[in-house]
mmCIF file of C-alpha atoms and ligand atoms in Angstrom:
data_model
loop_
_atom_site.group_PDB
_atom_site.id
_atom_site.type_symbol
_atom_site.label_atom_id
_atom_site.label_comp_id
_atom_site.label_asym_id
_atom_site.label_seq_id
_atom_site.Cartn_x
_atom_site.Cartn_y
_atom_site.Cartn_z
ATOM 1 C CA UNK A 1 125.266 27.533 53.935
ATOM 2 C CA UNK A 2 126.165 31.319 52.663
ATOM 3 C CA UNK A 3 124.749 30.621 49.572
ATOM 4 C CA UNK A 4 121.381 30.012 51.247
ATOM 5 C CA UNK A 5 121.633 32.783 53.399
ATOM 6 C CA UNK A 6 122.276 35.344 50.637
ATOM 7 C CA UNK A 7 120.166 33.914 48.387
ATOM 8 C CA UNK A 8 117.302 33.863 51.991
ATOM 9 C CA UNK A 9 118.807 37.257 52.358
ATOM 10 C CA UNK A 10 118.061 38.760 48.575
ATOM 11 C CA UNK A 11 114.670 36.890 48.490
ATOM 12 C CA UNK A 12 113.605 39.048 51.595
ATOM 13 C CA UNK A 13 115.011 42.077 50.178
ATOM 14 C CA UNK A 14 112.859 41.137 47.042
ATOM 15 C CA UNK A 15 110.085 40.577 48.369
ATOM 16 C CA UNK A 16 110.268 43.890 50.812
ATOM 17 C CA UNK A 17 110.988 45.594 47.777
ATOM 18 C CA UNK A 18 108.381 44.669 45.905
ATOM 19 C CA UNK A 19 105.767 45.407 49.018
ATOM 20 C CA UNK A 20 106.958 48.843 48.986
ATOM 21 C CA UNK A 21 105.013 51.366 48.024
ATOM 22 C CA UNK A 22 104.169 54.867 49.254
ATOM 23 C CA UNK A 23 100.774 56.634 49.620
ATOM 24 C CA UNK A 24 101.120 60.320 49.826
ATOM 25 C CA UNK A 25 98.450 62.171 50.504
ATOM 26 C CA UNK A 26 98.107 65.162 48.809
ATOM 27 C CA UNK A 27 95.930 69.066 50.115
ATOM 28 C CA UNK A 28 93.778 70.899 47.271
ATOM 29 C CA UNK A 29 92.002 74.250 47.378
ATOM 30 C CA UNK A 30 89.924 76.040 44.504
ATOM 31 C CA UNK A 31 91.169 72.602 42.356
ATOM 32 C CA UNK A 32 94.231 72.892 42.303
ATOM 33 C CA UNK A 33 97.174 70.755 44.072
ATOM 34 C CA UNK A 34 97.965 73.005 47.096
ATOM 35 C CA UNK A 35 102.174 74.019 46.815
ATOM 36 C CA UNK A 36 103.182 72.843 49.993
ATOM 37 C CA UNK A 37 101.960 69.430 48.603
ATOM 38 C CA UNK A 38 104.613 69.253 46.046
ATOM 39 C CA UNK A 39 107.518 68.300 48.169
ATOM 40 C CA UNK A 40 105.923 65.664 49.691
ATOM 41 C CA UNK A 41 105.824 63.818 46.546
ATOM 42 C CA UNK A 42 109.507 64.302 46.448
ATOM 43 C CA UNK A 43 109.706 62.479 50.178
ATOM 44 C CA UNK A 44 107.715 59.488 48.546
ATOM 45 C CA UNK A 45 109.883 59.276 45.532
ATOM 46 C CA UNK A 46 113.206 59.425 47.720
ATOM 47 C CA UNK A 47 111.855 56.409 50.030
ATOM 48 C CA UNK A 48 111.932 54.436 46.656
ATOM 49 C CA UNK A 49 108.618 51.869 45.794
ATOM 50 C CA UNK A 50 105.471 53.208 43.434
ATOM 51 C CA UNK A 51 103.691 56.574 44.462
ATOM 52 C CA UNK A 52 100.580 56.638 45.016
ATOM 53 C CA UNK A 53 98.694 59.933 45.116
ATOM 54 C CA UNK A 54 95.974 60.503 47.087
ATOM 55 C CA UNK A 55 93.262 63.071 46.444
ATOM 56 C CA UNK A 56 89.960 62.965 48.413
ATOM 57 C CA UNK A 57 86.881 65.955 48.081
ATOM 58 C CA UNK A 58 84.026 67.017 46.361
ATOM 59 C CA UNK A 59 84.458 68.260 42.540
ATOM 60 C CA UNK A 60 87.936 67.398 43.015
ATOM 61 C CA UNK A 61 88.551 65.160 39.095
ATOM 62 C CA UNK A 62 90.998 67.952 38.079
ATOM 63 C CA UNK A 63 92.372 68.268 41.036
ATOM 64 C CA UNK A 64 92.806 63.885 40.912
ATOM 65 C CA UNK A 65 94.107 64.706 36.969
ATOM 66 C CA UNK A 66 96.843 67.816 37.443
ATOM 67 C CA UNK A 67 98.025 64.967 40.618
ATOM 68 C CA UNK A 68 98.376 62.069 37.487
ATOM 69 C CA UNK A 69 100.985 65.087 35.799
ATOM 70 C CA UNK A 70 103.432 65.349 38.722
ATOM 71 C CA UNK A 71 106.566 63.734 38.098
ATOM 72 C CA UNK A 72 107.006 60.317 39.904
ATOM 73 C CA UNK A 73 103.001 59.918 40.666
ATOM 74 C CA UNK A 74 102.374 56.374 39.653
ATOM 75 C CA UNK A 75 98.801 56.318 40.382
ATOM 76 C CA UNK A 76 95.555 58.586 41.241
ATOM 77 C CA UNK A 77 93.816 57.044 43.931
ATOM 78 C CA UNK A 78 90.856 59.130 44.033
ATOM 79 C CA UNK A 79 87.493 59.864 46.704
ATOM 80 C CA UNK A 80 84.926 62.298 45.450
ATOM 81 C CA UNK A 81 83.563 62.349 47.983
ATOM 82 C CA UNK A 82 81.945 65.877 49.825
ATOM 83 C CA UNK A 83 82.063 64.826 53.241
ATOM 84 C CA UNK A 84 86.199 64.786 52.991
ATOM 85 C CA UNK A 85 86.307 68.638 51.947
ATOM 86 C CA UNK A 86 88.399 71.358 53.936
ATOM 87 C CA UNK A 87 90.122 68.128 55.028
ATOM 88 C CA UNK A 88 87.765 68.121 58.223
ATOM 89 C CA UNK A 89 90.238 65.409 59.948
ATOM 90 C CA UNK A 90 87.039 63.949 61.969
ATOM 91 C CA UNK A 91 85.448 62.386 58.255
ATOM 92 C CA UNK A 92 89.737 62.562 56.953
ATOM 93 C CA UNK A 93 91.719 60.679 59.122
ATOM 94 C CA UNK A 94 88.828 57.225 59.475
ATOM 95 C CA UNK A 95 89.059 57.084 55.298
ATOM 96 C CA UNK A 96 93.224 57.907 54.769
ATOM 97 C CA UNK A 97 93.653 54.760 57.655
ATOM 98 C CA UNK A 98 90.997 52.425 55.594
ATOM 99 C CA UNK A 99 92.921 52.680 51.946
ATOM 100 C CA UNK A 100 96.196 52.457 53.737
ATOM 101 C CA UNK A 101 94.961 48.930 55.457
ATOM 102 C CA UNK A 102 93.346 48.326 51.447
ATOM 103 C CA UNK A 103 96.326 49.434 49.775
ATOM 104 C CA UNK A 104 98.862 47.807 51.620
ATOM 105 C CA UNK A 105 101.486 50.699 52.137
ATOM 106 C CA UNK A 106 104.160 50.507 53.604
ATOM 107 C CA UNK A 107 104.240 53.973 54.287
ATOM 108 C CA UNK A 108 102.171 57.331 53.937
ATOM 109 C CA UNK A 109 103.473 60.821 53.271
ATOM 110 C CA UNK A 110 101.994 64.367 53.562
ATOM 111 C CA UNK A 111 102.843 68.354 54.704
ATOM 112 C CA UNK A 112 103.675 68.716 57.634
ATOM 113 C CA UNK A 113 101.273 71.784 57.276
ATOM 114 C CA UNK A 114 98.371 72.674 59.523
ATOM 115 C CA UNK A 115 95.974 70.032 57.103
ATOM 116 C CA UNK A 116 98.899 67.476 57.562
ATOM 117 C CA UNK A 117 99.152 67.961 60.955
ATOM 118 C CA UNK A 118 95.747 68.166 62.158
ATOM 119 C CA UNK A 119 95.265 64.758 60.069
ATOM 120 C CA UNK A 120 98.048 62.267 60.393
ATOM 121 C CA UNK A 121 98.648 61.834 64.111
ATOM 122 C CA UNK A 122 95.342 61.255 63.807
ATOM 123 C CA UNK A 123 95.766 57.976 61.386
ATOM 124 C CA UNK A 124 99.106 57.234 63.594
ATOM 125 C CA UNK A 125 96.740 56.119 66.433
ATOM 126 C CA UNK A 126 93.973 55.074 64.263
ATOM 127 C CA UNK A 127 97.058 51.804 62.897
ATOM 128 C CA UNK A 128 98.120 51.994 66.101
ATOM 129 C CA UNK A 129 101.942 53.551 64.776
ATOM 130 C CA UNK A 130 104.148 56.345 65.794
ATOM 131 C CA UNK A 131 104.205 58.791 63.551
ATOM 132 C CA UNK A 132 107.791 60.560 62.204
ATOM 133 C CA UNK A 133 106.907 64.245 62.026
ATOM 134 C CA UNK A 134 108.580 66.873 59.745
ATOM 135 C CA UNK A 135 111.814 64.620 58.169
ATOM 136 C CA UNK A 136 114.357 66.412 56.398
ATOM 137 C CA UNK A 137 115.629 63.803 54.772
ATOM 138 C CA UNK A 138 115.738 60.625 53.448
ATOM 139 C CA UNK A 139 118.382 58.221 54.483
ATOM 140 C CA UNK A 140 116.584 54.988 52.810
ATOM 141 C CA UNK A 141 112.980 53.753 53.920
ATOM 142 C CA UNK A 142 113.223 53.206 57.458
ATOM 143 C CA UNK A 143 115.285 55.656 57.889
ATOM 144 C CA UNK A 144 114.773 58.913 58.480
ATOM 145 C CA UNK A 145 116.347 63.048 59.266
ATOM 146 C CA UNK A 146 114.010 65.328 61.257
ATOM 147 C CA UNK A 147 115.228 68.092 63.450
ATOM 148 C CA UNK A 148 114.398 68.281 67.427
ATOM 149 C CA UNK A 149 114.607 70.672 70.337
ATOM 150 C CA UNK A 150 112.939 73.044 67.398
ATOM 151 C CA UNK A 151 115.878 72.556 65.371
ATOM 152 C CA UNK A 152 118.825 72.644 67.831
ATOM 153 C CA UNK A 153 119.988 68.998 67.707
ATOM 154 C CA UNK A 154 118.963 66.459 64.000
ATOM 155 C CA UNK A 155 117.531 63.024 64.797
ATOM 156 C CA UNK A 156 118.142 60.797 62.482
ATOM 157 C CA UNK A 157 115.282 58.015 63.350
ATOM 158 C CA UNK A 158 115.330 53.923 62.000
ATOM 159 C CA UNK A 159 111.526 52.629 61.929
ATOM 160 C CA UNK A 160 110.970 49.120 62.005
ATOM 161 C CA UNK A 161 107.339 49.534 61.598
ATOM 162 C CA UNK A 162 104.985 47.510 59.154
ATOM 163 C CA UNK A 163 103.910 50.795 58.135
ATOM 164 C CA UNK A 164 105.114 54.736 58.790
ATOM 165 C CA UNK A 165 103.024 57.255 58.817
ATOM 166 C CA UNK A 166 105.410 61.000 57.667
ATOM 167 C CA UNK A 167 105.371 64.297 57.162
ATOM 168 C CA UNK A 168 108.062 66.486 55.575
ATOM 169 C CA UNK A 169 109.220 69.308 55.532
ATOM 170 C CA UNK A 170 108.538 71.199 52.594
ATOM 171 C CA UNK A 171 110.938 73.855 52.243
ATOM 172 C CA UNK A 172 113.600 70.571 52.718
ATOM 173 C CA UNK A 173 112.601 68.207 49.091
ATOM 174 C CA UNK A 174 112.385 69.911 46.180
ATOM 175 C CA UNK A 175 108.484 70.143 44.936
ATOM 176 C CA UNK A 176 107.804 67.903 42.724
ATOM 177 C CA UNK A 177 107.310 69.138 38.723
ATOM 178 C CA UNK A 178 104.513 68.262 36.696
ATOM 179 C CA UNK A 179 105.593 65.608 34.181
ATOM 180 C CA UNK A 180 105.059 64.596 30.695
ATOM 181 C CA UNK A 181 103.050 61.225 31.289
ATOM 182 C CA UNK A 182 99.768 60.620 33.118
ATOM 183 C CA UNK A 183 99.862 57.668 35.621
ATOM 184 C CA UNK A 184 96.433 56.548 35.931
ATOM 185 C CA UNK A 185 93.008 57.759 38.046
ATOM 186 C CA UNK A 186 91.742 55.333 40.223
ATOM 187 C CA UNK A 187 88.806 55.371 42.260
ATOM 188 C CA UNK A 188 89.280 54.572 46.004
ATOM 189 C CA UNK A 189 86.088 51.396 46.993
ATOM 190 C CA UNK A 190 86.412 52.549 50.202
ATOM 191 C CA UNK A 191 85.320 55.388 51.782
ATOM 192 C CA UNK A 192 83.978 54.789 54.898
ATOM 193 C CA UNK A 193 81.510 57.696 55.249
ATOM 194 C CA UNK A 194 82.465 58.013 58.095
ATOM 195 C CA UNK A 195 79.872 59.833 60.410
ATOM 196 C CA UNK A 196 79.770 63.311 60.358
ATOM 197 C CA UNK A 197 81.108 63.965 63.592
ATOM 198 C CA UNK A 198 81.426 67.280 62.657
ATOM 199 C CA UNK A 199 80.154 69.803 59.439
ATOM 200 C CA UNK A 200 81.492 72.191 57.722
ATOM 201 C CA UNK A 201 79.918 75.943 58.529
ATOM 202 C CA UNK A 202 81.918 78.582 56.486
ATOM 203 C CA UNK A 203 85.448 80.268 56.472
ATOM 204 C CA UNK A 204 86.953 83.355 56.807
ATOM 205 C CA UNK A 205 89.981 83.424 54.469
ATOM 206 C CA UNK A 206 92.161 86.273 54.473
ATOM 207 C CA UNK A 207 92.918 87.655 51.680
ATOM 208 C CA UNK A 208 95.685 89.277 49.889
ATOM 209 C CA UNK A 209 96.914 89.965 46.248
ATOM 210 C CA UNK A 210 100.819 88.973 48.052
ATOM 211 C CA UNK A 211 103.182 85.989 47.952
ATOM 212 C CA UNK A 212 102.133 82.834 50.341
ATOM 213 C CA UNK A 213 103.527 83.039 53.160
ATOM 214 C CA UNK A 214 105.094 79.028 53.156
ATOM 215 C CA UNK A 215 106.166 79.194 49.521
ATOM 216 C CA UNK A 216 107.863 82.977 48.725
ATOM 217 C CA UNK A 217 111.132 83.030 47.986
ATOM 218 C CA UNK A 218 111.048 86.762 49.828
ATOM 219 C CA UNK A 219 109.951 87.018 53.327
ATOM 220 C CA UNK A 220 110.100 90.302 55.737
ATOM 221 C CA UNK A 221 108.866 89.296 58.801
ATOM 222 C CA UNK A 222 108.116 92.026 61.512
ATOM 223 C CA UNK A 223 108.618 92.081 65.441
ATOM 224 C CA UNK A 224 107.767 93.130 68.714
ATOM 225 C CA UNK A 225 110.519 96.396 68.343
ATOM 226 C CA UNK A 226 107.697 97.326 66.191
ATOM 227 C CA UNK A 227 105.609 98.539 69.426
ATOM 228 C CA UNK A 228 102.150 97.836 68.121
ATOM 229 C CA UNK A 229 99.713 96.617 64.796
ATOM 230 C CA UNK A 230 99.356 100.414 63.727
ATOM 231 C CA UNK A 231 103.311 100.677 63.126
ATOM 232 C CA UNK A 232 103.575 96.935 61.603
ATOM 233 C CA UNK A 233 100.792 98.008 58.758
ATOM 234 C CA UNK A 234 102.281 101.401 58.266
ATOM 235 C CA UNK A 235 105.912 99.738 57.883
ATOM 236 C CA UNK A 236 105.966 96.529 56.273
ATOM 237 C CA UNK A 237 103.463 96.514 53.925
ATOM 238 C CA UNK A 238 104.806 98.735 51.988
ATOM 239 C CA UNK A 239 108.427 96.982 52.392
ATOM 240 C CA UNK A 240 107.150 93.606 51.189
ATOM 241 C CA UNK A 241 105.529 95.049 48.669
ATOM 242 C CA UNK A 242 108.565 97.261 47.828
ATOM 243 C CA UNK A 243 110.467 94.389 47.632
ATOM 244 C CA UNK A 244 107.734 91.647 46.165
ATOM 245 C CA UNK A 245 107.489 89.717 49.387
ATOM 246 C CA UNK A 246 105.606 88.064 51.633
ATOM 247 C CA UNK A 247 104.674 89.597 55.366
ATOM 248 C CA UNK A 248 105.824 87.025 58.332
ATOM 249 C CA UNK A 249 106.114 87.841 62.226
ATOM 250 C CA UNK A 250 107.533 86.830 65.313
ATOM 251 C CA UNK A 251 105.414 85.535 67.761
ATOM 252 C CA UNK A 252 105.803 88.267 70.232
ATOM 253 C CA UNK A 253 103.966 90.172 67.128
ATOM 254 C CA UNK A 254 101.000 88.047 66.616
ATOM 255 C CA UNK A 255 100.276 87.348 70.972
ATOM 256 C CA UNK A 256 100.084 91.046 71.592
ATOM 257 C CA UNK A 257 98.056 91.284 68.068
ATOM 258 C CA UNK A 258 100.591 93.621 65.277
ATOM 259 C CA UNK A 259 99.495 89.995 62.652
ATOM 260 C CA UNK A 260 97.239 87.308 61.883
ATOM 261 C CA UNK A 261 98.480 84.299 63.861
ATOM 262 C CA UNK A 262 98.565 82.885 60.080
ATOM 263 C CA UNK A 263 101.533 84.928 59.983
ATOM 264 C CA UNK A 264 103.863 83.425 62.405
ATOM 265 C CA UNK A 265 107.361 82.032 61.694
ATOM 266 C CA UNK A 266 108.857 79.947 63.911
ATOM 267 C CA UNK A 267 108.817 76.718 66.079
ATOM 268 C CA UNK A 268 104.579 76.887 66.648
ATOM 269 C CA UNK A 269 104.786 78.540 63.468
ATOM 270 C CA UNK A 270 105.360 78.320 59.724
ATOM 271 C CA UNK A 271 108.687 77.226 58.591
ATOM 272 C CA UNK A 272 109.829 79.362 55.776
ATOM 273 C CA UNK A 273 113.447 78.856 53.692
ATOM 274 C CA UNK A 274 112.992 81.667 51.466
ATOM 275 C CA UNK A 275 115.726 82.901 49.485
ATOM 276 C CA UNK A 276 115.376 86.011 51.069
ATOM 277 C CA UNK A 277 114.642 86.421 54.709
ATOM 278 C CA UNK A 278 114.567 90.186 56.102
ATOM 279 C CA UNK A 279 113.765 90.325 60.091
ATOM 280 C CA UNK A 280 112.463 93.544 61.152
ATOM 281 C CA UNK A 281 112.759 94.149 64.943
ATOM 282 C CA UNK A 282 113.432 90.868 66.277
ATOM 283 C CA UNK A 283 116.094 89.335 69.060
ATOM 284 C CA UNK A 284 116.300 86.309 66.965
ATOM 285 C CA UNK A 285 115.467 83.337 70.036
ATOM 286 C CA UNK A 286 115.722 79.950 69.265
ATOM 287 C CA UNK A 287 112.127 79.895 68.650
ATOM 288 C CA UNK A 288 111.930 82.029 65.676
ATOM 289 C CA UNK A 289 115.126 80.330 64.104
ATOM 290 C CA UNK A 290 113.611 77.211 64.450
ATOM 291 C CA UNK A 291 111.490 78.069 60.935
ATOM 292 C CA UNK A 292 113.869 80.500 59.182
ATOM 293 C CA UNK A 293 117.275 79.390 59.586
ATOM 294 C CA UNK A 294 117.699 77.648 56.599
ATOM 295 C CA UNK A 295 116.537 80.505 54.410
ATOM 296 C CA UNK A 296 119.543 81.397 51.747
ATOM 297 C CA UNK A 297 120.247 85.202 52.750
ATOM 298 C CA UNK A 298 118.853 86.479 56.179
ATOM 299 C CA UNK A 299 119.161 90.256 56.502
ATOM 300 C CA UNK A 300 118.512 92.029 60.254
ATOM 301 C CA UNK A 301 117.378 95.607 61.031
ATOM 302 C CA UNK A 302 117.705 95.859 64.624
ATOM 303 C CA UNK A 303 118.808 98.821 67.184
ATOM 304 C CA UNK A 304 120.249 96.145 69.007
ATOM 305 C CA UNK A 305 123.853 94.750 67.624
ATOM 306 C CA UNK A 306 124.485 92.424 70.337
ATOM 307 C CA UNK A 307 120.760 90.640 69.095
ATOM 308 C CA UNK A 308 120.989 87.425 68.958
ATOM 309 C CA UNK A 309 119.368 87.276 65.049
ATOM 310 C CA UNK A 310 122.772 88.810 64.220
ATOM 311 C CA UNK A 311 124.584 85.571 64.618
ATOM 312 C CA UNK A 312 122.582 83.963 61.775
ATOM 313 C CA UNK A 313 122.110 86.813 59.211
ATOM 314 C CA UNK A 314 124.308 87.166 56.734
ATOM 315 C CA UNK A 315 123.374 91.276 56.261
ATOM 316 C CA UNK A 316 122.692 92.704 59.239
ATOM 317 C CA UNK A 317 121.693 96.772 59.675
ATOM 318 C CA UNK A 318 122.423 97.772 63.746
ATOM 319 C CA UNK A 319 119.980 100.905 63.690
ATOM 320 C CA UNK A 320 116.247 102.432 64.257
ATOM 321 C CA UNK A 321 114.292 100.412 61.974
ATOM 322 C CA UNK A 322 111.599 103.403 62.329
ATOM 323 C CA UNK A 323 114.156 105.293 60.149
ATOM 324 C CA UNK A 324 115.482 102.148 58.603
ATOM 325 C CA UNK A 325 112.160 100.925 57.009
ATOM 326 C CA UNK A 326 111.354 103.849 54.983
ATOM 327 C CA UNK A 327 114.393 104.943 53.609
ATOM 328 C CA UNK A 328 114.536 100.961 52.708
ATOM 329 C CA UNK A 329 111.333 101.033 50.784
ATOM 330 C CA UNK A 330 111.540 104.271 49.039
ATOM 331 C CA UNK A 331 115.407 103.157 47.787
ATOM 332 C CA UNK A 332 113.475 100.003 46.423
ATOM 333 C CA UNK A 333 110.519 101.674 45.313
ATOM 334 C CA UNK A 334 113.204 104.254 43.680
ATOM 335 C CA UNK A 335 114.869 100.675 41.964
HETATM 336 P P1 FAD B 401 112.163 90.630 71.073
HETATM 337 O O1 FAD B 401 112.279 89.375 71.781
HETATM 338 O O2 FAD B 401 111.311 91.571 72.494
HETATM 339 O O3 FAD B 401 112.530 91.732 69.980
HETATM 340 C C1 FAD B 401 112.315 92.666 69.706
HETATM 341 C C2 FAD B 401 113.550 92.851 69.004
HETATM 342 O O4 FAD B 401 113.072 94.479 68.725
HETATM 343 C C3 FAD B 401 114.811 93.277 69.778
HETATM 344 O O5 FAD B 401 115.873 93.033 68.823
HETATM 345 C C4 FAD B 401 114.828 94.329 70.095
HETATM 346 O O6 FAD B 401 116.053 95.413 70.644
HETATM 347 C C5 FAD B 401 114.306 95.222 69.257
HETATM 348 N N1 FAD B 401 113.904 97.181 68.407
HETATM 349 C C6 FAD B 401 112.789 97.326 69.603
HETATM 350 N N2 FAD B 401 112.999 98.348 69.276
HETATM 351 C C7 FAD B 401 113.402 98.563 67.761
HETATM 352 C C8 FAD B 401 113.634 99.323 67.030
HETATM 353 N N3 FAD B 401 112.702 100.536 67.073
HETATM 354 N N4 FAD B 401 114.492 99.445 65.729
HETATM 355 C C9 FAD B 401 115.021 98.026 65.724
HETATM 356 N N5 FAD B 401 114.472 97.122 66.486
HETATM 357 C C10 FAD B 401 113.845 97.654 67.559
HETATM 358 N N6 FAD B 401 108.662 83.046 68.366
HETATM 359 C C11 FAD B 401 108.070 83.358 67.232
HETATM 360 O O7 FAD B 401 109.341 83.864 66.508
HETATM 361 N N7 FAD B 401 107.535 82.194 66.674
HETATM 362 C C12 FAD B 401 108.132 80.984 67.113
HETATM 363 O O8 FAD B 401 107.053 80.414 66.559
HETATM 364 C C13 FAD B 401 107.937 80.819 68.403
HETATM 365 N N8 FAD B 401 107.134 79.786 69.647
HETATM 366 C C14 FAD B 401 107.747 79.165 70.223
HETATM 367 C C15 FAD B 401 107.249 78.387 71.031
HETATM 368 C C16 FAD B 401 108.072 77.983 73.031
HETATM 369 C C17 FAD B 401 107.591 77.120 73.427
HETATM 370 C C18 FAD B 401 108.514 79.238 73.128
HETATM 371 C C19 FAD B 401 108.327 79.264 74.771
HETATM 372 C C20 FAD B 401 108.334 80.198 72.683
HETATM 373 C C21 FAD B 401 108.232 80.592 71.700
HETATM 374 N N9 FAD B 401 108.116 82.013 70.290
HETATM 375 C C22 FAD B 401 108.357 81.667 68.946
HETATM 376 C C23 FAD B 401 108.631 83.083 71.559
HETATM 377 C C24 FAD B 401 110.073 83.253 71.307
HETATM 378 O O9 FAD B 401 110.949 82.935 72.355
HETATM 379 C C25 FAD B 401 110.236 85.027 71.213
HETATM 380 O O10 FAD B 401 109.856 85.174 72.770
HETATM 381 C C26 FAD B 401 109.432 85.638 70.068
HETATM 382 O O11 FAD B 401 110.523 85.347 69.084
HETATM 383 C C27 FAD B 401 110.484 87.083 70.722
HETATM 384 O O12 FAD B 401 109.862 88.170 69.984
HETATM 385 P P2 FAD B 401 110.836 89.544 69.488
HETATM 386 O O13 FAD B 401 112.347 89.156 68.214
HETATM 387 O O14 FAD B 401 109.661 90.205 67.681
HETATM 388 O O15 FAD B 401 110.674 89.909 70.348
#
């Protein structure tokens, strides 16, 4: 009887393993796979089973070809339809849900980016499953680790759902590397051509020569201590440029209009984990720490020696930023 049970459970396991398959939804911009999507492929690989990359949008053949070269990708599902450009969720979510159903995928992963946060909850609702958000580790195909309470606690969640809709914290997984062998690119036959509930009119993108905040290896962030926008613009860009860093900001600085919303770091902004994170005039509220505490080296400049930022900082300077930042910038420029 025991032997029969064992062979049955092995058979069940074999069936489950065989069916295990993950769809990795890729974001793209300017004809290239977005760097922020690459860690979600690594998460998909960690789940196990074959990984199918999903690419949709007009003129996305080059993106599909690039995706086919990524290590860990076994197939690319391509929907070359302009209705899915710009990741408009009203169009994209039904497309994705139908492709998930048609492909029988057990897992669907996407970056925990603005795109992923917009699309995946809608897909979860359409599939009537509960989303597993912002995972930082894969324990096994059903068990995932994710931060809760703004990163103050770490939950390990076990799913018994047939389809797992997952968003991935980019800083927790290594980006998938470009591999040597090309996976096949298959054109999806599922294109629900959902009614055009919304139409793309235009976009006004902030242009910057600086590295992208989400993927930069160095970030300098300014807070309310800078006092106003004029000071933010006067002190932060020269410091960033001297270091070759991206600029970030606290929510207080964003809310006060010192910096654009896209620069916000924290619980309700971007989560970053650069090699160097420098906080200037930022107190270190837990909601800010939630977005940067995994940085390799944290440096802080604050005039208050008791500011909580110093509890997480590797290097701290208790000083008036209006004196310290120009001095530091000049020294860095001289190097
Ligand atoms: P403050 O807390 O006012 O700190 C300013 C610091 O500057 C002080 O430590 C002060 O000593 C220092 N300073 C002042 N003058 C000088 C000077 N001349 N030289 C040197 N230092 C000086 N915050 C985020 O940042 N990101 C988020 O995503 C985020 N999400 C949130 C979500 C929720 C639901 C809530 C409730 C809050 C959120 N917050 C977030 C807000 C957060 O609680 C803090 O209010 C915010 O981070 C404070 O920003 P700050 O450190 O710039 O400002």
